[in-house]
Amino acid sequence: MTVLVPEPRWRGTLLWWPRLLGSITRAELVFSLKCFAAAMLAMFVASRAGLPRPFWSMLTAYVVANPMAGAVRSKALYRFCGTLIGSTATVLIVPALSNTPELTALALALWVALCLYVSLLDRTPRAYLFMLAGYTAALIGFPSVETPTAVFDTALARVEEIGLGILCASLVHSLVLPTGLAPAVLGLLDRTARDSRQWLHDVLQADAGEGAGRQTFDADRRRLAADVTQLRMLSTHVPFDTSHLRWTSGALAAMQDATAELTSLLAAVDDRLQALREAEGGLAPDVQAVTTRVDAWVQTLPPRITEAAAPVDKAQVQALLAEAWALTAVASDTPLPPWSHALRLALASRLEELVLAWQRCAELRDEIGRGLGGAPLPARRLPALGAQALHRDRGLALLSAIAAALAVLACCAIWIATGWRSGSAMAMMAAVFCSFFATMDDPVPMIHGFLKGTLWSVPLAAVYVLAMPLVQDFGMLLLLCAPVFLLLGCFIPRATPGNLAMPMLFGVAGALSMHDTATADVVNFANSMLAQVLGVVAAARVTALVRSIGADVVARRIQRASWRELAELSAPAGGGRRQLREDSYAARLLDRIGLLAPRIAQAGGRIEGVVTDDALRDLRAGADIVALQRARAALPKGARAAVLAQVAAFFEALQAGRRERPAALQQQLDAALQGVLAGPARSPGERARAVAALVGLRRNLCPGAPPPHGLTMEMSR
């Protein structure tokens, strides 16, 4: 008889450590060494300068660390500006309200909430500046409540210490084996171009729209939307990069907007080809010939931006445009139904825009490629829509701000009621943790994960804080910090669930920063750590009660925001803000598609009332609304306001939860289409744009409706 003896637990632990250490890559080790060098340099300079809390410099060097040098420099700038603003706010608030602790707590809580609200509306890496301005005031202000006369000295010391950490981190990451942004940015740019080319190829094939063929590239379309948004966010760091990439920031911004426009046009051409297949029982030979030639022309673009490409042949572009418009010519011996003519006119109009948009993308890619090689680029003004191109949820941002204010005030109430000397740390941690994870649908799991890492760091933090009085020189300090900080630093870049490296490292460094290590004792340390843990718990509990919502709720809010914007686009034209909305709608709707896709996946692939196809329909409808607004003069006078009013009413009804399509909408679209086709036109091109917009709106807002009857039209461009 064989007796199975269980393996001792300690043996499994011993086997686990070698596997963990063996998984460290060369890039992670180099990153950790650079972080540690920057932190120790900052500590050394801060100590020699006589700053009171030099460990703030060390902590800052780790906070701004990033594997990419450009991201380090941009984050460093944002952190310094945020620290300066937050420190200034503290100096203005605390002394003025020092006689009333309740008002001081209320003012600091409202400041944290205001900064968090503004940060959540930004949605770019620049948002870090506003978030930091909020919780910096809490980090400096709450410990200074008992000594308000020293708040200026404390704030000045923090700015100096944090500034030193920022400077050292920027120097080390920029000068020692710097990792540029170019591989990440160019990889995303190449992937968006490849996905766009593949989408176009699928769209322009005669059999691409049927059955399983259509399902094969739905995922590519959603990934393209997510990539465009990710590229826009990553490009925020480009002006700070260490390579030639920083000189191409203007062209990159223009490329992002051009890609957003291209995506809406791809969706529109896809729909028009589907309509022609339904109306004519398949694509006619002349349509197939044109789409094949356009597809072949697009496929000539090199797969990577760094590869040399021949200049765009403008004569070839004009020939393609002429072939597209030849689809609308009327042959007397083979007459087509008016609806088919209208669809061909709509297809030709969208193909023209698609070819010109692709030409612009190719020229911008060539410009970026030349800039990477060091060639001078033309001065390019950054587009005004950059700040408007991302989805903003003001309601959710306000809810997050309220949760942060309530968590801070709850901690302050306990602090004031008990007179606990370490209570300030509780309010500080509540402000920090409510701010850190506010961008998530449900921040509570991440707060709990960070709390777990913080608890694991307590024994290490105790050893470091209590051992610091024994350190005699900087060499001993370096040897004491090296084992833990070098090891944990290797795992910071890993964005994996349950990664405890960052909370453990920040727990140790934060404990050193918030204690006077020359006079620290066990009682003070225990009180401080207990207050910090309670602050994190308070942040989690208040967030769970006030702020946590499911992915399905966020998805519905995103979709309602799209419907609200489409209703606004249908309102009477006029004004500079209106023009800005029209220019940026495509990028914003693409951003929303990218936000919807992971939430639908998280909900098991389905959220009641929300599907990504609806978002693509909204993207196409937005393009048609903008085109119709710009071709209003081609509509009969009586139909100009009526048709747009019906479209606006339709999207307002969707916001209210009514999904039925009113018969008046289809009737108004058909009447406007008949009026444009039968009436005189000042410009054939203007009439073509109006027809294309009306056909698109009818296809998107009235799916499944039979072709309109009684149409009469004269097919001329």
XYZ file of C-alpha atoms in Angstrom:
717
model
C 0.000 0.000 0.000
C 1.378 3.353 -1.049
C 0.950 6.255 1.317
C 0.823 9.668 -0.379
C 2.538 12.290 1.723
C 1.509 15.860 0.815
C 4.320 18.111 -0.271
C 5.249 20.641 2.432
C 3.930 24.126 1.707
C 7.365 25.671 2.158
C 8.752 23.510 -0.658
C 6.118 24.846 -3.110
C 7.058 28.367 -2.062
C 10.742 27.712 -2.657
C 9.994 26.366 -6.122
C 7.776 29.363 -6.916
C 10.477 31.988 -6.337
C 12.949 30.720 -8.973
C 10.161 30.642 -11.566
C 9.194 34.192 -10.665
C 12.754 35.483 -10.904
C 13.355 33.547 -14.102
C 10.385 35.253 -15.753
C 12.015 38.701 -15.525
C 12.969 39.955 -18.977
C 15.978 42.070 -19.888
C 13.743 45.086 -20.606
C 12.084 44.797 -17.189
C 15.451 44.546 -15.444
C 16.791 47.607 -17.285
C 13.617 49.529 -16.428
C 13.938 48.621 -12.739
C 17.619 49.645 -12.683
C 16.782 53.017 -14.240
C 13.949 53.599 -11.752
C 16.191 52.727 -8.818
C 19.029 54.927 -10.100
C 16.657 57.881 -10.548
C 15.151 57.344 -7.080
C 18.537 57.127 -5.355
C 19.856 60.171 -7.233
C 16.802 62.149 -6.145
C 17.245 60.962 -2.558
C 20.920 61.923 -2.542
C 20.342 65.435 -3.886
C 17.355 66.038 -1.591
C 19.356 64.920 1.458
C 22.328 67.103 0.566
C 19.973 70.046 0.003
C 18.602 69.614 3.528
C 14.993 69.005 2.507
C 12.877 67.680 5.398
C 11.322 64.625 3.681
C 13.752 63.417 0.969
C 11.793 60.182 0.556
C 9.125 62.209 -1.312
C 11.730 62.607 -4.064
C 12.300 58.862 -4.167
C 8.557 58.123 -4.277
C 8.064 60.656 -7.093
C 10.792 59.058 -9.193
C 8.789 55.818 -9.112
C 5.407 57.490 -9.607
C 6.418 59.128 -12.913
C 8.333 56.081 -14.162
C 7.249 54.564 -17.461
C 8.996 52.212 -19.907
C 8.737 54.953 -22.594
C 10.867 58.066 -22.127
C 8.324 60.385 -23.757
C 5.629 59.269 -21.325
C 7.987 59.889 -18.390
C 8.674 63.446 -19.523
C 5.037 64.306 -20.183
C 3.913 62.744 -16.896
C 6.710 64.605 -15.119
C 5.485 67.925 -16.496
C 1.872 67.163 -15.588
C 2.867 66.020 -12.094
C 4.928 69.129 -11.386
C 2.178 71.451 -12.617
C -0.433 69.521 -10.637
C 1.721 69.635 -7.496
C 2.236 73.371 -7.908
C -1.492 74.034 -8.359
C -2.458 71.762 -5.459
C 0.147 73.325 -3.164
C -1.056 76.809 -4.057
C -4.641 75.820 -3.276
C -3.527 74.440 0.106
C -1.696 77.642 1.004
C -4.840 79.634 0.182
C -7.329 77.326 1.946
C -5.724 76.093 5.194
C -4.547 79.370 6.820
C -7.765 81.168 5.893
C -9.955 78.512 7.581
C -7.595 77.321 10.313
C -9.958 78.351 13.132
C -12.773 76.145 11.798
C -11.616 72.568 11.106
C -15.019 71.656 9.707
C -14.823 74.354 7.033
C -11.215 73.394 6.277
C -12.272 69.781 5.718
C -15.219 70.877 3.563
C -13.062 73.208 1.426
C -10.382 70.564 0.831
C -12.997 67.897 0.040
C -14.697 70.209 -2.480
C -11.329 71.019 -4.064
C -10.551 67.300 -4.460
C -14.007 66.767 -6.004
C -13.651 69.692 -8.415
C -10.230 68.596 -9.653
C -11.396 64.991 -10.056
C -14.429 66.139 -12.066
C -12.260 68.152 -14.471
C -9.783 65.261 -14.720
C -12.485 62.761 -15.701
C -13.747 65.074 -18.444
C -10.291 65.296 -20.049
C -9.740 61.562 -20.756
C -6.164 62.034 -21.994
C -2.856 61.631 -20.108
C -3.159 65.359 -19.371
C -5.972 64.465 -16.940
C -3.252 63.404 -14.489
C -2.462 67.102 -13.893
C -5.966 67.894 -12.629
C -6.292 64.724 -10.549
C -2.931 65.371 -8.893
C -3.842 68.999 -8.148
C -6.774 67.629 -6.163
C -5.171 65.019 -3.968
C -1.924 67.006 -3.510
C -3.982 69.540 -1.572
C -5.214 66.681 0.620
C -1.690 65.274 1.120
C -0.346 68.660 2.218
C -3.440 70.252 3.716
C -4.739 67.660 6.173
C -1.413 67.104 8.028
C -1.028 70.915 8.205
C -4.360 71.590 9.936
C -2.738 71.531 13.386
C 0.135 73.807 12.280
C -1.438 76.201 9.750
C 1.350 78.756 10.097
C 3.843 76.240 8.689
C 1.727 75.292 5.672
C 3.699 77.489 3.263
C 7.013 75.927 4.305
C 5.502 72.440 4.026
C 4.045 73.163 0.583
C 7.313 74.670 -0.630
C 9.274 71.662 0.623
C 6.896 69.256 -1.140
C 7.199 71.149 -4.416
C 10.995 71.096 -4.141
C 11.141 67.407 -3.206
C 8.709 66.356 -5.914
C 10.435 68.621 -8.441
C 13.753 66.931 -7.670
C 12.223 63.477 -8.145
C 10.698 64.575 -11.449
C 13.968 66.065 -12.687
C 16.040 63.001 -11.789
C 13.532 60.577 -13.319
C 13.351 62.620 -16.522
C 17.141 62.787 -16.837
C 17.773 59.094 -16.178
C 14.973 57.766 -18.424
C 15.870 60.240 -21.208
C 19.646 59.735 -21.198
C 20.180 56.105 -20.152
C 19.019 53.637 -22.826
C 15.879 55.689 -23.623
C 12.909 53.806 -25.055
C 11.086 55.939 -27.591
C 7.385 56.100 -28.306
C 7.945 55.461 -32.004
C 7.506 51.642 -31.945
C 4.206 51.864 -30.048
C 2.786 54.812 -32.016
C 3.903 53.556 -35.414
C 2.723 50.048 -34.607
C -0.745 51.410 -33.825
C -0.672 53.569 -36.940
C 0.292 50.601 -39.113
C -2.407 48.472 -37.527
C -5.121 51.078 -38.135
C -4.023 51.349 -41.762
C -3.978 47.563 -42.143
C -7.414 47.174 -40.559
C -8.824 49.988 -42.701
C -7.382 48.385 -45.823
C -8.784 44.990 -44.858
C -12.194 46.469 -44.095
C -12.215 48.227 -47.461
C -11.137 45.040 -49.209
C -13.955 43.095 -47.551
C -16.480 45.810 -48.358
C -15.554 46.090 -52.014
C -15.694 42.378 -52.746
C -18.806 41.194 -54.544
C -19.579 38.508 -51.955
C -18.433 40.306 -48.815
C -21.766 41.266 -47.421
C -23.470 37.912 -47.150
C -23.859 35.495 -44.269
C -20.688 34.455 -42.502
C -18.583 36.728 -44.723
C -19.930 39.770 -42.927
C -19.262 38.327 -39.482
C -15.599 37.716 -40.270
C -14.656 41.381 -40.140
C -17.005 42.733 -37.431
C -14.253 42.245 -34.846
C -11.792 44.119 -37.083
C -14.135 47.093 -37.241
C -14.470 47.258 -33.466
C -10.696 46.897 -33.026
C -10.142 49.720 -35.504
C -12.379 52.007 -33.447
C -10.460 51.135 -30.266
C -7.095 51.637 -32.004
C -8.045 55.122 -33.232
C -8.891 56.191 -29.667
C -5.759 54.551 -28.214
C -3.616 56.269 -30.843
C -5.185 59.630 -29.980
C -4.390 59.164 -26.282
C -0.862 57.844 -26.839
C -0.081 60.727 -29.182
C -0.466 63.125 -26.262
C 3.056 62.055 -25.227
C 4.568 62.468 -28.714
C 5.761 66.111 -28.303
C 7.860 64.905 -25.331
C 9.514 61.979 -27.136
C 13.300 61.676 -27.455
C 13.307 60.720 -31.160
C 12.349 62.456 -34.423
C 8.784 61.313 -33.773
C 8.122 64.477 -31.768
C 8.405 66.607 -34.918
C 5.514 64.693 -36.497
C 2.923 65.473 -33.791
C 0.955 67.793 -36.087
C 0.809 65.232 -38.891
C -0.140 62.499 -36.402
C -3.050 64.578 -35.095
C -4.244 65.202 -38.651
C -3.844 61.484 -39.405
C -6.073 60.532 -36.473
C -8.843 62.832 -37.685
C -8.463 61.607 -41.258
C -8.700 57.980 -40.081
C -11.883 58.762 -38.147
C -13.403 60.322 -41.276
C -12.229 57.351 -43.359
C -13.922 54.905 -40.997
C -17.307 56.611 -41.290
C -16.957 56.595 -45.086
C -16.086 52.884 -45.094
C -19.249 52.176 -43.109
C -21.280 54.286 -45.569
C -19.860 52.574 -48.693
C -20.491 49.192 -47.074
C -24.150 50.098 -46.549
C -24.629 51.464 -50.078
C -23.222 48.296 -51.628
C -25.534 46.236 -49.441
C -28.479 48.305 -50.667
C -27.478 47.789 -54.306
C -27.230 44.034 -53.786
C -30.732 44.023 -52.327
C -32.191 46.276 -55.021
C -30.540 44.639 -58.063
C -30.111 41.067 -56.850
C -26.332 41.447 -56.759
C -23.721 43.908 -57.923
C -23.769 44.839 -61.599
C -20.552 44.281 -63.622
C -19.804 48.015 -63.878
C -20.090 48.430 -60.097
C -17.830 45.418 -59.500
C -15.270 46.786 -61.958
C -15.087 50.162 -60.184
C -14.875 48.676 -56.687
C -12.154 46.249 -57.825
C -10.055 49.110 -59.231
C -10.478 51.195 -56.079
C -9.517 48.183 -53.955
C -6.404 47.510 -56.071
C -5.338 51.155 -55.776
C -5.710 51.149 -51.982
C -3.734 47.909 -51.601
C -0.639 49.599 -53.121
C -0.023 51.413 -49.821
C 2.985 49.824 -48.025
C 2.059 47.766 -44.940
C 4.459 49.727 -42.695
C 4.855 53.460 -42.435
C 8.650 53.217 -42.399
C 8.696 51.650 -45.874
C 9.214 53.975 -48.792
C 6.162 54.618 -50.945
C 5.730 56.213 -54.335
C 3.914 59.583 -54.310
C 0.177 59.404 -54.829
C -0.618 59.509 -58.553
C -3.171 62.322 -58.752
C -4.028 61.451 -62.342
C -4.946 57.952 -61.187
C -7.079 59.442 -58.437
C -8.969 61.588 -60.956
C -9.478 58.554 -63.181
C -10.957 56.605 -60.270
C -13.299 59.484 -59.471
C -14.451 59.641 -63.079
C -15.130 55.897 -63.100
C -17.121 56.208 -59.869
C -19.347 58.918 -61.326
C -19.767 56.936 -64.548
C -21.922 54.544 -62.485
C -24.630 57.219 -62.453
C -24.875 57.572 -66.252
C -28.275 56.610 -67.691
C -28.290 54.184 -70.610
C -31.474 54.519 -72.687
C -31.374 50.885 -73.807
C -31.009 49.477 -70.255
C -33.092 51.687 -67.969
C -32.862 51.119 -64.216
C -35.509 51.769 -61.561
C -35.217 55.241 -59.988
C -34.309 53.756 -56.600
C -31.344 51.946 -58.151
C -30.249 55.175 -59.797
C -30.477 56.957 -56.454
C -28.400 54.225 -54.798
C -25.754 54.478 -57.513
C -25.651 58.244 -57.068
C -25.238 57.793 -53.329
C -22.504 55.167 -53.884
C -20.631 57.389 -56.342
C -20.735 60.325 -53.920
C -19.380 58.231 -51.047
C -16.745 56.558 -53.243
C -15.490 59.987 -54.251
C -15.155 61.025 -50.607
C -13.539 57.689 -49.750
C -10.900 57.938 -52.473
C -10.045 61.530 -51.511
C -9.891 60.603 -47.814
C -7.597 57.672 -48.564
C -5.399 59.955 -50.672
C -5.116 62.328 -47.707
C -4.204 59.455 -45.376
C -1.521 58.267 -47.807
C -0.034 61.769 -48.035
C -0.012 62.119 -44.242
C 1.649 58.714 -43.863
C 4.324 59.811 -46.307
C 4.813 63.039 -44.350
C 5.174 61.144 -41.062
C 7.649 58.744 -42.673
C 9.785 61.635 -43.903
C 9.657 63.262 -40.481
C 10.921 60.081 -38.837
C 13.916 60.218 -41.138
C 14.740 63.733 -39.952
C 13.430 65.627 -42.989
C 11.884 69.042 -42.237
C 8.085 69.011 -42.226
C 5.742 71.847 -43.076
C 4.354 73.777 -40.128
C 0.991 72.313 -39.290
C -1.540 73.859 -37.007
C -3.001 71.307 -34.619
C -6.721 70.798 -35.264
C -9.107 72.580 -32.900
C -11.185 69.460 -32.415
C -8.495 67.596 -30.490
C -10.071 68.420 -27.115
C -13.546 67.633 -28.444
C -12.831 64.275 -30.057
C -13.431 62.009 -27.053
C -16.630 60.955 -25.311
C -17.341 62.707 -22.028
C -19.820 61.550 -19.412
C -20.452 64.587 -17.232
C -22.989 62.762 -15.082
C -20.604 59.935 -14.223
C -17.779 62.418 -13.586
C -20.037 64.342 -11.194
C -20.977 61.111 -9.401
C -17.283 60.245 -8.972
C -16.570 63.721 -7.607
C -19.450 63.419 -5.099
C -18.157 60.005 -3.957
C -14.669 61.443 -3.384
C -16.021 64.395 -1.416
C -18.236 62.166 0.754
C -15.387 59.717 1.476
C -13.055 62.539 2.523
C -15.734 64.204 4.664
C -16.591 60.890 6.357
C -12.946 60.371 7.304
C -12.673 63.969 8.514
C -15.784 63.549 10.650
C -14.247 60.500 12.379
C -10.950 62.339 12.740
C -12.538 65.429 14.321
C -14.917 63.442 16.535
C -12.187 61.182 17.960
C -9.330 63.687 18.048
C -7.075 60.963 16.618
C -3.697 62.524 15.812
C -3.132 60.165 12.849
C -6.622 60.770 11.451
C -5.234 63.084 8.777
C -3.714 60.040 7.024
C -7.195 58.521 6.761
C -8.577 61.561 4.906
C -5.485 61.691 2.685
C -5.830 58.070 1.589
C -9.551 58.467 0.923
C -8.801 61.369 -1.441
C -5.999 59.482 -3.205
C -7.856 56.212 -3.751
C -11.139 57.806 -4.806
C -9.141 59.700 -7.446
C -6.856 56.891 -8.666
C -9.534 54.499 -9.902
C -12.390 56.863 -10.769
C -12.106 56.132 -14.505
C -13.375 52.560 -14.000
C -17.003 51.482 -14.140
C -16.628 49.750 -10.775
C -13.497 50.983 -8.954
C -14.086 48.850 -5.844
C -12.264 45.659 -7.012
C -9.163 47.683 -7.922
C -9.256 49.549 -4.605
C -9.492 46.198 -2.808
C -6.575 44.873 -4.879
C -4.451 47.896 -4.010
C -5.445 47.515 -0.352
C -4.252 43.902 -0.448
C -0.872 44.998 -1.790
C -0.676 47.743 0.830
C -1.306 45.228 3.616
C 1.430 42.976 2.229
C 3.791 45.967 2.307
C 3.199 46.764 5.995
C 5.905 44.404 7.374
C 8.429 45.683 4.825
C 7.455 49.279 5.544
C 7.893 48.671 9.283
C 11.390 47.306 8.765
C 12.416 50.253 6.617
C 10.833 52.997 8.746
C 12.115 51.637 12.039
C 15.559 50.772 10.659
C 16.219 54.208 9.154
C 17.601 55.753 12.365
C 20.350 53.111 12.221
C 21.458 54.141 8.723
C 24.693 56.108 8.983
C 25.421 57.115 5.401
C 24.002 57.075 1.886
C 25.833 53.860 0.964
C 24.053 51.962 3.710
C 20.731 53.428 2.565
C 21.368 52.301 -0.985
C 22.230 48.750 0.117
C 19.179 48.623 2.374
C 16.751 49.732 -0.368
C 18.239 47.822 -3.299
C 16.847 44.276 -2.733
C 13.169 45.196 -2.374
C 13.002 48.148 -4.761
C 14.976 46.480 -7.547
C 12.875 43.320 -7.363
C 9.479 45.040 -7.198
C 10.507 47.500 -9.913
C 10.891 44.644 -12.392
C 7.190 43.800 -12.136
C 5.717 47.327 -12.308
C 5.393 47.327 -16.148
C 3.299 44.142 -16.105
C -0.340 45.149 -16.525
C -1.722 41.843 -15.248
C -4.662 41.320 -12.869
C -3.537 40.843 -9.297
C -0.116 42.446 -9.824
C 0.883 43.528 -6.307
C 4.268 45.004 -7.206
C 3.094 48.592 -7.569
C 0.941 48.762 -4.389
C 3.682 47.082 -2.365
C 6.366 49.418 -3.662
C 4.181 52.478 -3.163
C 3.233 51.199 0.302
C 6.872 51.063 1.395
C 7.903 54.316 -0.306
C 4.751 56.085 0.901
C 5.366 55.020 4.500
C 8.909 56.385 4.318
C 7.636 59.632 2.808
C 4.983 60.305 5.456
C 7.125 59.573 8.511
C 9.920 61.516 10.102
C 12.316 58.585 9.959
C 14.647 60.196 12.500
C 12.023 60.024 15.283
C 9.720 57.203 14.118
C 8.624 54.602 16.657
C 6.364 51.557 16.659
C 3.332 53.380 18.088
C 3.408 56.213 15.549
C 4.006 53.784 12.716
C 1.116 51.520 13.763
C -1.236 54.494 14.137
C -0.287 55.877 10.736
C -0.638 52.569 8.904
C -3.989 51.853 10.585
C -5.243 55.286 9.503
C -4.088 54.694 5.940
C -5.811 51.303 5.768
C -9.030 52.767 7.175
C -8.852 55.563 4.594
C -8.620 53.011 1.781
C -11.522 51.043 3.271
C -13.596 54.233 3.510
C -12.850 55.016 -0.142
C -13.970 51.520 -1.164
C -17.171 51.559 0.903
C -18.330 55.028 -0.146
C -17.492 54.276 -3.773
C -19.488 51.042 -3.596
C -22.506 52.910 -2.221
C -22.404 55.982 -4.463
C -20.332 55.407 -7.566
C -20.046 51.733 -8.593
C -22.183 50.869 -11.630
C -22.220 47.959 -14.034
C -20.840 47.802 -17.543
C -24.392 47.546 -18.888
C -25.376 50.882 -17.337
C -22.291 52.607 -18.731
C -22.929 51.094 -22.182
C -26.469 52.458 -22.230
C -25.230 55.893 -21.150
C -22.675 55.865 -23.969
C -25.340 54.971 -26.532
C -27.746 57.621 -25.257
C -24.950 60.191 -25.548
C -24.589 59.276 -29.240
C -28.337 59.698 -29.809
C -28.314 63.037 -28.002
C -25.477 64.301 -30.187
C -27.170 63.125 -33.384
C -30.320 64.989 -32.346
C -28.215 68.120 -31.830
C -26.549 67.659 -35.228
C -30.021 67.644 -36.809
C -30.842 71.063 -35.357
C -30.630 74.189 -37.577
C -27.076 74.908 -38.717
C -25.047 77.935 -37.752
C -22.327 79.053 -35.361
C -18.708 78.125 -34.724
C -19.515 75.563 -32.037
C -21.889 73.865 -34.443
C -19.089 73.573 -37.026
C -16.771 72.092 -34.404
C -19.392 69.474 -33.488
C -19.787 68.476 -37.111
C -16.023 68.141 -37.599
C -15.470 66.037 -34.477
C -18.575 63.816 -34.442
C -16.906 60.929 -36.324
C -13.938 60.728 -33.952
C -16.245 60.889 -30.939
C -18.599 58.195 -32.239
C -15.593 55.994 -33.035
C -14.403 56.538 -29.478
C -17.808 55.418 -28.227
C -17.680 52.279 -30.373
C -14.293 51.509 -28.832
C -15.759 52.051 -25.351
C -18.804 49.878 -26.038
C -16.965 46.823 -27.378
C -15.109 45.766 -24.159
C -18.176 46.430 -22.022
C -20.354 44.231 -24.222
C -17.667 41.529 -24.038
C -17.529 41.900 -20.248
C -21.310 41.427 -20.095
C -21.066 38.107 -21.920
C -21.429 39.418 -25.461
C -24.846 40.970 -25.049
C -26.392 43.938 -23.235
C -30.123 44.378 -23.572
C -30.842 47.225 -25.973
C -27.161 47.823 -26.833
C -25.291 46.321 -29.793
C -22.216 47.573 -31.619
C -24.123 47.473 -34.923
C -26.304 50.261 -33.522
C -23.149 52.288 -32.919
C -22.003 51.730 -36.528
C -25.448 52.757 -37.710
C -25.144 55.928 -35.631
C -21.732 56.574 -37.192
C -23.199 56.348 -40.707
C -26.254 58.406 -39.750
C -24.032 61.136 -38.330
C -22.110 61.392 -41.601
C -25.380 61.665 -43.522
C -26.792 64.324 -41.169
C -23.649 66.441 -41.536
C -23.749 66.040 -45.342
C -27.432 66.976 -45.430
C -26.845 70.048 -43.280
C -24.130 71.197 -45.680
C -26.335 70.547 -48.748
C -29.516 72.086 -47.303
C -29.852 74.439 -50.254
C -30.563 71.483 -52.577
C -33.679 70.498 -50.599
C -37.095 71.954 -51.427
C -37.825 74.918 -49.147
C -40.730 73.208 -47.444
C -38.690 70.079 -46.696
C -35.509 71.675 -45.318
C -36.639 72.075 -41.737
C -39.223 69.291 -41.757
C -36.935 66.378 -42.635
C -34.250 67.392 -40.118
C -36.893 67.952 -37.450
C -38.166 64.400 -38.003
C -34.620 63.020 -37.730
C -34.025 64.972 -34.516
C -37.349 63.746 -33.097
C -36.390 60.142 -33.915
C -33.144 60.325 -31.927
C -34.844 62.178 -29.075
C -37.365 59.342 -28.914
C -34.512 56.818 -28.731
C -33.076 58.725 -25.767
C -36.467 58.454 -24.071
C -36.531 54.683 -24.624
C -39.000 54.625 -27.533
C -37.573 52.517 -30.369
C -40.546 52.492 -32.736
C -39.896 54.308 -36.001
C -42.637 56.814 -36.825
C -44.169 56.471 -40.285
C -43.824 60.233 -40.707
C -40.014 59.894 -40.718
C -39.976 57.565 -43.722
C -42.601 59.656 -45.528
C -40.646 62.849 -44.938
C -37.401 61.288 -46.181
C -39.133 59.934 -49.314
C -40.774 63.286 -50.024
C -37.472 65.135 -49.618
C -35.705 62.615 -51.878
C -38.370 63.006 -54.557
C -38.125 66.797 -54.286
C -34.369 66.793 -54.730
C -34.459 64.404 -57.676
C -37.316 66.044 -59.538
C -36.586 69.681 -58.796
C -34.017 72.001 -60.352
C -30.552 72.047 -58.793
C -28.142 74.957 -58.642
C -25.228 72.510 -58.625
C -25.195 68.828 -59.688
C -22.597 68.121 -57.009
C -24.769 69.683 -54.315
C -27.762 67.648 -55.457
C -25.634 64.475 -55.440
C -24.563 65.119 -51.829
C -28.169 65.718 -50.784
C -29.345 62.509 -52.509
C -26.533 60.512 -50.920
C -27.396 61.887 -47.471
C -31.133 61.201 -47.833
C -30.540 57.677 -49.147
C -28.180 56.996 -46.254
C -30.626 58.294 -43.656
C -33.426 56.199 -45.141
C -31.220 53.099 -45.059
C -30.026 53.684 -41.493
C -33.177 54.991 -39.825
C -35.726 52.883 -41.718
C -34.016 49.484 -42.159
C -36.115 46.883 -43.910
C -38.407 49.487 -45.479
C -39.383 48.691 -49.094
C -37.928 50.907 -51.842
C -39.858 54.176 -52.278
C -42.474 54.121 -55.016
C -43.184 56.810 -57.563
C -39.676 58.233 -57.731
C -38.777 60.151 -60.869
C -35.297 61.428 -61.454
C -32.962 62.744 -64.072
C -29.568 61.126 -63.672
C -26.980 63.783 -64.286
C -24.113 64.739 -62.100
